[in-house]
Amino acid sequence: MTTPAAAPTAPTAGSSASSAPVQRRRRLTELLLLVVAWTIGIGANILVDPEQASSEPAHVYRSAAVLIGGSLLLHLVLWFRARYADPYILPIVVTLNGLGIAMIHRIDLLMDSSAGTNQVLWTAIGITAAALVLLFLRDHRRLRQFTYISLVVSALLLVLPLLPGLGTEINGARIWISIGARTFQPGEIAKITLAIFFAGYLSTNRDVILLAGPKVGPVRLPRFRDLAPMFAAWLVSIGVLVFQRDLGTAILFFGLFVAMIYLATGRLSWIVLGLLFVAAGGVVASQTFGHVAARLDAWWHAFDPAIYDAPVGGSRQIVQGIFGMASGGLFGQGLGQGRPDLVSYSNSDMIITAFGEELGLIGLSAILLMFFLLISRGFRAALGTPDGFGKLLAGGLASIMVIQLFVVIGGVTRVIPLTGLTTPFMSAGGSSLLSNWIVAALLLAISHSARRPVVTGPASAEDIAEFEAHEREEQERAELHETERAERAERRRQRQQAAEARKATAESKSSEAQS
Amino acid sequence: MSELTVTLLRYGFLALLWVFIVAIVMSQGRDLAVDRRRRNKGGGSGAAAPQAPQQAAAAPQPPRQLPQSLVVLQGPTSGRTYQLGAAPVLMGRSPESTVPLEDDYASGRHARLFPQGSRWFLEDLGSTNGTYVNEQRLTRAVALEVGQPFRVGKSVMELRS
């Protein structure tokens, strides 16, 4: 169902039914902020090693080309397709991505690896995917038609790594698939499709979930059948992740589930229930899975020498990360001056500590604030968009980012046990970068419908014409559908008749043979 | 590079990060103030539309009791009355809706009425043709007064106490 494109007219003054302030397009604001974003992103790439950048500038040129070219492409797409899209999302994302590339490149220089080149390549792929999403998804409400398809797709994506031959196990977690020489985490895409499913399902059923069902004390429990598809989704994600042994992603999916139910119903009891579930699940997991127990030990007794020196599952990584941040202090060692390579996985899971070491508390809090602003823009889009599905989708996508950041940054700062998750837009990892760019594109699309002015007052002749054209189109589609169905029925009848005729001849033949 | 340039660049970079953040915060200030204008007007929560000033003046205090019924005044299902409880009501063509509309101009899930305190609020659910109160298309949920007609597709309805 598409809305007739709203002509951008200002609402009548004094109308209280629709006096939401008209938002300006602010595409120029976006362009100006993008210039600052490029300066930060490319400047960081040069600053990590100025000498190397002047003698071998290939990496700097490559990342500059991808960041500037890619964001200009998206900027143009927004000009033509989503003119009222939020002007802050794109610059923030470009900045974070540029900083991430710089840090990964910087660690490459120390470790002699090539993750930086890969990251630049995946940035280009991610930006292209985002542009395609914005080009082809004219109205985000169309995604609602894919509610149940998304559930199936999520389940398939989550099962893929378990298939023998296709799935690959890295560091004990079986969440990768390998195609050729490359690996990919399908779970990263599944978080988007799951958000689409939850949004579509909950926007249709939230009243039923809220109101039907037995009341236990002050809490009204929803009927089981209203929640069955939700629990199916939940079981699929949790079940597969138990088999894949990836705690971080399991927490992410469960968090998304709880957050979206809360967003849809506004009942605090869901959060309480969710936390109880997590606590119970945590206790069970720590009793049954060795690696979970090791994680808990490494968190709780991180500075215990026995655990610090443990060959497998020790706390060395966390403690080194904390030492790194401590040596960063307030202003940091300066880009290119620290030793982030001392921490294992410093370019993916632990990239936040690398930034803490080189940019200090001031730089790290700037990065955190950028994430905060990005997430607040996501929720702003959710508040502004008129349809329930868009609200839930934008809220859910923003929640994914919140949960992911909490799990990974809480993990490296020893607030909660460390579980491997990527820092959005920063960590080395193609699938994560791709899916986060798609999330950014979806948020941009929803923010466009949130900020776009709507026609108010009586419909104009133009609107009516447009609406009638739409109706005619629908009618034609329905007629086409009808004729197709009639043809199918006709064919079926013919087939049946043929089968009956065949049966009749066969019977007559057999009776002849008997006689 | 001299020691001085390195130090300057190091602090300059941190400063630039914060300049970026401050720039965003400053320029989004107006955008985040969702509805300051309306709030200052005080109590003008949708019911006091320009076309119905008398109604608004006659009923400055919202009635204590939630309106009890919904009447369809015009449209294909005209004349029908629905008893309202305290549960939200879904209006639309889809069979699952509480108030089904056999109206070609209504969307499957068109609009939603929900109680809040002693009033019913009307909210458009992203319908194709919109929901209108006083010829104004809804962009957000508004409170409905008793006897105030609203239009969903081609059907006109109102609340009765």
JSON list of C-alpha atoms in Angstrom, two decimals, chain A residues 294-411:
[
{"chain": "A", "resi": 294, "resn": "ALA", "atom": "CA", "xyz": [35.26, -19.20, 31.84]},
{"chain": "A", "resi": 295, "resn": "ARG", "atom": "CA", "xyz": [33.94, -15.84, 30.61]},
{"chain": "A", "resi": 296, "resn": "LEU", "atom": "CA", "xyz": [32.29, -15.21, 33.98]},
{"chain": "A", "resi": 297, "resn": "ASP", "atom": "CA", "xyz": [35.51, -16.07, 35.82]},
{"chain": "A", "resi": 298, "resn": "ALA", "atom": "CA", "xyz": [37.56, -13.84, 33.54]},
{"chain": "A", "resi": 299, "resn": "TRP", "atom": "CA", "xyz": [35.17, -11.03, 34.33]},
{"chain": "A", "resi": 300, "resn": "TRP", "atom": "CA", "xyz": [34.84, -11.46, 38.05]},
{"chain": "A", "resi": 301, "resn": "HIS", "atom": "CA", "xyz": [38.42, -12.42, 38.90]},
{"chain": "A", "resi": 302, "resn": "ALA", "atom": "CA", "xyz": [40.10, -10.64, 36.00]},
{"chain": "A", "resi": 303, "resn": "PHE", "atom": "CA", "xyz": [43.21, -9.68, 37.97]},
{"chain": "A", "resi": 304, "resn": "ASP", "atom": "CA", "xyz": [43.74, -13.12, 39.51]},
{"chain": "A", "resi": 305, "resn": "PRO", "atom": "CA", "xyz": [47.15, -14.28, 38.13]},
{"chain": "A", "resi": 306, "resn": "ALA", "atom": "CA", "xyz": [45.92, -17.83, 37.59]},
{"chain": "A", "resi": 307, "resn": "ILE", "atom": "CA", "xyz": [43.06, -16.64, 35.41]},
{"chain": "A", "resi": 308, "resn": "TYR", "atom": "CA", "xyz": [45.14, -13.95, 33.74]},
{"chain": "A", "resi": 309, "resn": "ASP", "atom": "CA", "xyz": [47.70, -16.56, 32.64]},
{"chain": "A", "resi": 310, "resn": "ALA", "atom": "CA", "xyz": [45.16, -19.21, 31.69]},
{"chain": "A", "resi": 311, "resn": "PRO", "atom": "CA", "xyz": [46.07, -20.42, 28.19]},
{"chain": "A", "resi": 312, "resn": "VAL", "atom": "CA", "xyz": [42.45, -20.60, 27.01]},
{"chain": "A", "resi": 313, "resn": "GLY", "atom": "CA", "xyz": [39.63, -18.28, 28.09]},
{"chain": "A", "resi": 314, "resn": "GLY", "atom": "CA", "xyz": [41.78, -16.26, 30.45]},
{"chain": "A", "resi": 315, "resn": "SER", "atom": "CA", "xyz": [41.29, -12.62, 31.30]},
{"chain": "A", "resi": 316, "resn": "ARG", "atom": "CA", "xyz": [44.47, -11.46, 29.53]},
{"chain": "A", "resi": 317, "resn": "GLN", "atom": "CA", "xyz": [42.54, -9.76, 26.74]},
{"chain": "A", "resi": 318, "resn": "ILE", "atom": "CA", "xyz": [40.27, -7.78, 29.07]},
{"chain": "A", "resi": 319, "resn": "VAL", "atom": "CA", "xyz": [43.06, -6.76, 31.41]},
{"chain": "A", "resi": 320, "resn": "GLN", "atom": "CA", "xyz": [45.35, -5.69, 28.57]},
{"chain": "A", "resi": 321, "resn": "GLY", "atom": "CA", "xyz": [42.50, -3.62, 27.19]},
{"chain": "A", "resi": 322, "resn": "ILE", "atom": "CA", "xyz": [42.02, -1.94, 30.54]},
{"chain": "A", "resi": 323, "resn": "PHE", "atom": "CA", "xyz": [45.76, -1.28, 30.81]},
{"chain": "A", "resi": 324, "resn": "GLY", "atom": "CA", "xyz": [45.61, 0.24, 27.34]},
{"chain": "A", "resi": 325, "resn": "MET", "atom": "CA", "xyz": [42.80, 2.59, 28.31]},
{"chain": "A", "resi": 326, "resn": "ALA", "atom": "CA", "xyz": [44.61, 3.47, 31.54]},
{"chain": "A", "resi": 327, "resn": "SER", "atom": "CA", "xyz": [47.74, 4.42, 29.61]},
{"chain": "A", "resi": 328, "resn": "GLY", "atom": "CA", "xyz": [45.57, 6.59, 27.39]},
{"chain": "A", "resi": 329, "resn": "GLY", "atom": "CA", "xyz": [44.53, 8.75, 30.32]},
{"chain": "A", "resi": 330, "resn": "LEU", "atom": "CA", "xyz": [42.60, 11.92, 29.66]},
{"chain": "A", "resi": 331, "resn": "PHE", "atom": "CA", "xyz": [44.04, 13.01, 26.30]},
{"chain": "A", "resi": 332, "resn": "GLY", "atom": "CA", "xyz": [45.35, 9.70, 25.00]},
{"chain": "A", "resi": 333, "resn": "GLN", "atom": "CA", "xyz": [48.74, 8.78, 23.62]},
{"chain": "A", "resi": 334, "resn": "GLY", "atom": "CA", "xyz": [47.89, 10.34, 20.30]},
{"chain": "A", "resi": 335, "resn": "LEU", "atom": "CA", "xyz": [46.94, 8.47, 17.16]},
{"chain": "A", "resi": 336, "resn": "GLY", "atom": "CA", "xyz": [49.74, 6.15, 16.17]},
{"chain": "A", "resi": 337, "resn": "GLN", "atom": "CA", "xyz": [51.59, 6.53, 19.46]},
{"chain": "A", "resi": 338, "resn": "GLY", "atom": "CA", "xyz": [50.12, 3.72, 21.58]},
{"chain": "A", "resi": 339, "resn": "ARG", "atom": "CA", "xyz": [50.52, -0.04, 21.47]},
{"chain": "A", "resi": 340, "resn": "PRO", "atom": "CA", "xyz": [46.98, -1.32, 20.78]},
{"chain": "A", "resi": 341, "resn": "ASP", "atom": "CA", "xyz": [48.47, -4.44, 19.19]},
{"chain": "A", "resi": 342, "resn": "LEU", "atom": "CA", "xyz": [49.25, -5.80, 22.66]},
{"chain": "A", "resi": 343, "resn": "VAL", "atom": "CA", "xyz": [45.54, -6.61, 23.06]},
{"chain": "A", "resi": 344, "resn": "SER", "atom": "CA", "xyz": [44.30, -9.58, 21.08]},
{"chain": "A", "resi": 345, "resn": "TYR", "atom": "CA", "xyz": [41.50, -8.79, 18.59]},
{"chain": "A", "resi": 346, "resn": "SER", "atom": "CA", "xyz": [42.27, -5.12, 19.08]},
{"chain": "A", "resi": 347, "resn": "ASN", "atom": "CA", "xyz": [40.86, -4.32, 15.64]},
{"chain": "A", "resi": 348, "resn": "SER", "atom": "CA", "xyz": [37.49, -5.98, 16.12]},
{"chain": "A", "resi": 349, "resn": "ASP", "atom": "CA", "xyz": [36.06, -6.79, 19.55]},
{"chain": "A", "resi": 350, "resn": "MET", "atom": "CA", "xyz": [38.50, -4.59, 21.43]},
{"chain": "A", "resi": 351, "resn": "ILE", "atom": "CA", "xyz": [38.64, -1.60, 19.08]},
{"chain": "A", "resi": 352, "resn": "ILE", "atom": "CA", "xyz": [37.11, 0.62, 21.75]},
{"chain": "A", "resi": 353, "resn": "THR", "atom": "CA", "xyz": [40.09, 0.06, 24.04]},
{"chain": "A", "resi": 354, "resn": "ALA", "atom": "CA", "xyz": [42.42, 0.91, 21.16]},
{"chain": "A", "resi": 355, "resn": "PHE", "atom": "CA", "xyz": [40.60, 4.22, 20.78]},
{"chain": "A", "resi": 356, "resn": "GLY", "atom": "CA", "xyz": [40.69, 4.71, 24.54]},
{"chain": "A", "resi": 357, "resn": "GLU", "atom": "CA", "xyz": [44.44, 4.27, 24.47]},
{"chain": "A", "resi": 358, "resn": "GLU", "atom": "CA", "xyz": [45.14, 6.59, 21.57]},
{"chain": "A", "resi": 359, "resn": "LEU", "atom": "CA", "xyz": [42.45, 9.25, 21.97]},
{"chain": "A", "resi": 360, "resn": "GLY", "atom": "CA", "xyz": [42.04, 9.10, 25.73]},
{"chain": "A", "resi": 361, "resn": "LEU", "atom": "CA", "xyz": [38.91, 9.67, 27.75]},
{"chain": "A", "resi": 362, "resn": "ILE", "atom": "CA", "xyz": [38.13, 12.84, 25.82]},
{"chain": "A", "resi": 363, "resn": "GLY", "atom": "CA", "xyz": [38.29, 11.13, 22.44]},
{"chain": "A", "resi": 364, "resn": "LEU", "atom": "CA", "xyz": [36.48, 8.01, 23.60]},
{"chain": "A", "resi": 365, "resn": "SER", "atom": "CA", "xyz": [33.64, 10.00, 25.10]},
{"chain": "A", "resi": 366, "resn": "ALA", "atom": "CA", "xyz": [33.40, 11.91, 21.81]},
{"chain": "A", "resi": 367, "resn": "ILE", "atom": "CA", "xyz": [32.99, 8.58, 20.01]},
{"chain": "A", "resi": 368, "resn": "LEU", "atom": "CA", "xyz": [30.39, 7.44, 22.53]},
{"chain": "A", "resi": 369, "resn": "LEU", "atom": "CA", "xyz": [28.53, 10.72, 22.12]},
{"chain": "A", "resi": 370, "resn": "MET", "atom": "CA", "xyz": [28.48, 10.23, 18.37]},
{"chain": "A", "resi": 371, "resn": "PHE", "atom": "CA", "xyz": [26.88, 6.84, 18.90]},
{"chain": "A", "resi": 372, "resn": "PHE", "atom": "CA", "xyz": [24.46, 8.44, 21.31]},
{"chain": "A", "resi": 373, "resn": "LEU", "atom": "CA", "xyz": [23.52, 11.09, 18.75]},
{"chain": "A", "resi": 374, "resn": "LEU", "atom": "CA", "xyz": [23.12, 8.45, 16.05]},
{"chain": "A", "resi": 375, "resn": "ILE", "atom": "CA", "xyz": [20.82, 6.38, 18.25]},
{"chain": "A", "resi": 376, "resn": "SER", "atom": "CA", "xyz": [18.84, 9.42, 19.34]},
{"chain": "A", "resi": 377, "resn": "ARG", "atom": "CA", "xyz": [18.30, 10.26, 15.66]},
{"chain": "A", "resi": 378, "resn": "GLY", "atom": "CA", "xyz": [17.00, 6.73, 15.19]},
{"chain": "A", "resi": 379, "resn": "PHE", "atom": "CA", "xyz": [14.51, 7.14, 18.01]},
{"chain": "A", "resi": 380, "resn": "ARG", "atom": "CA", "xyz": [13.64, 10.61, 16.70]},
{"chain": "A", "resi": 381, "resn": "ALA", "atom": "CA", "xyz": [12.68, 9.02, 13.40]},
{"chain": "A", "resi": 382, "resn": "ALA", "atom": "CA", "xyz": [10.60, 6.50, 15.32]},
{"chain": "A", "resi": 383, "resn": "LEU", "atom": "CA", "xyz": [8.78, 9.28, 17.18]},
{"chain": "A", "resi": 384, "resn": "GLY", "atom": "CA", "xyz": [8.10, 11.25, 14.05]},
{"chain": "A", "resi": 385, "resn": "THR", "atom": "CA", "xyz": [6.90, 8.65, 11.60]},
{"chain": "A", "resi": 386, "resn": "PRO", "atom": "CA", "xyz": [3.12, 8.32, 11.54]},
{"chain": "A", "resi": 387, "resn": "ASP", "atom": "CA", "xyz": [2.77, 4.55, 11.05]},
{"chain": "A", "resi": 388, "resn": "GLY", "atom": "CA", "xyz": [3.11, 1.99, 13.81]},
{"chain": "A", "resi": 389, "resn": "PHE", "atom": "CA", "xyz": [5.26, -0.34, 11.75]},
{"chain": "A", "resi": 390, "resn": "GLY", "atom": "CA", "xyz": [7.81, 2.38, 10.97]},
{"chain": "A", "resi": 391, "resn": "LYS", "atom": "CA", "xyz": [7.89, 3.44, 14.61]},
{"chain": "A", "resi": 392, "resn": "LEU", "atom": "CA", "xyz": [8.63, -0.06, 15.77]},
{"chain": "A", "resi": 393, "resn": "LEU", "atom": "CA", "xyz": [11.16, -0.74, 13.02]},
{"chain": "A", "resi": 394, "resn": "ALA", "atom": "CA", "xyz": [13.14, 2.46, 13.64]},
{"chain": "A", "resi": 395, "resn": "GLY", "atom": "CA", "xyz": [12.94, 1.91, 17.40]},
{"chain": "A", "resi": 396, "resn": "GLY", "atom": "CA", "xyz": [14.03, -1.69, 16.99]},
{"chain": "A", "resi": 397, "resn": "LEU", "atom": "CA", "xyz": [16.96, -0.85, 14.73]},
{"chain": "A", "resi": 398, "resn": "ALA", "atom": "CA", "xyz": [18.11, 1.84, 17.14]},
{"chain": "A", "resi": 399, "resn": "SER", "atom": "CA", "xyz": [17.73, -0.65, 20.01]},
{"chain": "A", "resi": 400, "resn": "ILE", "atom": "CA", "xyz": [19.96, -3.13, 18.18]},
{"chain": "A", "resi": 401, "resn": "MET", "atom": "CA", "xyz": [22.68, -0.53, 18.17]},
{"chain": "A", "resi": 402, "resn": "VAL", "atom": "CA", "xyz": [22.13, 0.32, 21.84]},
{"chain": "A", "resi": 403, "resn": "ILE", "atom": "CA", "xyz": [22.31, -3.32, 22.90]},
{"chain": "A", "resi": 404, "resn": "GLN", "atom": "CA", "xyz": [25.32, -4.03, 20.73]},
{"chain": "A", "resi": 405, "resn": "LEU", "atom": "CA", "xyz": [27.20, -1.05, 22.13]},
{"chain": "A", "resi": 406, "resn": "PHE", "atom": "CA", "xyz": [26.27, -1.89, 25.70]},
{"chain": "A", "resi": 407, "resn": "VAL", "atom": "CA", "xyz": [27.34, -5.51, 25.34]},
{"chain": "A", "resi": 408, "resn": "VAL", "atom": "CA", "xyz": [30.66, -4.76, 23.68]},
{"chain": "A", "resi": 409, "resn": "ILE", "atom": "CA", "xyz": [31.67, -1.60, 25.56]},
{"chain": "A", "resi": 410, "resn": "GLY", "atom": "CA", "xyz": [30.34, -2.95, 28.85]},
{"chain": "A", "resi": 411, "resn": "GLY", "atom": "CA", "xyz": [32.41, -6.06, 28.11]}
]
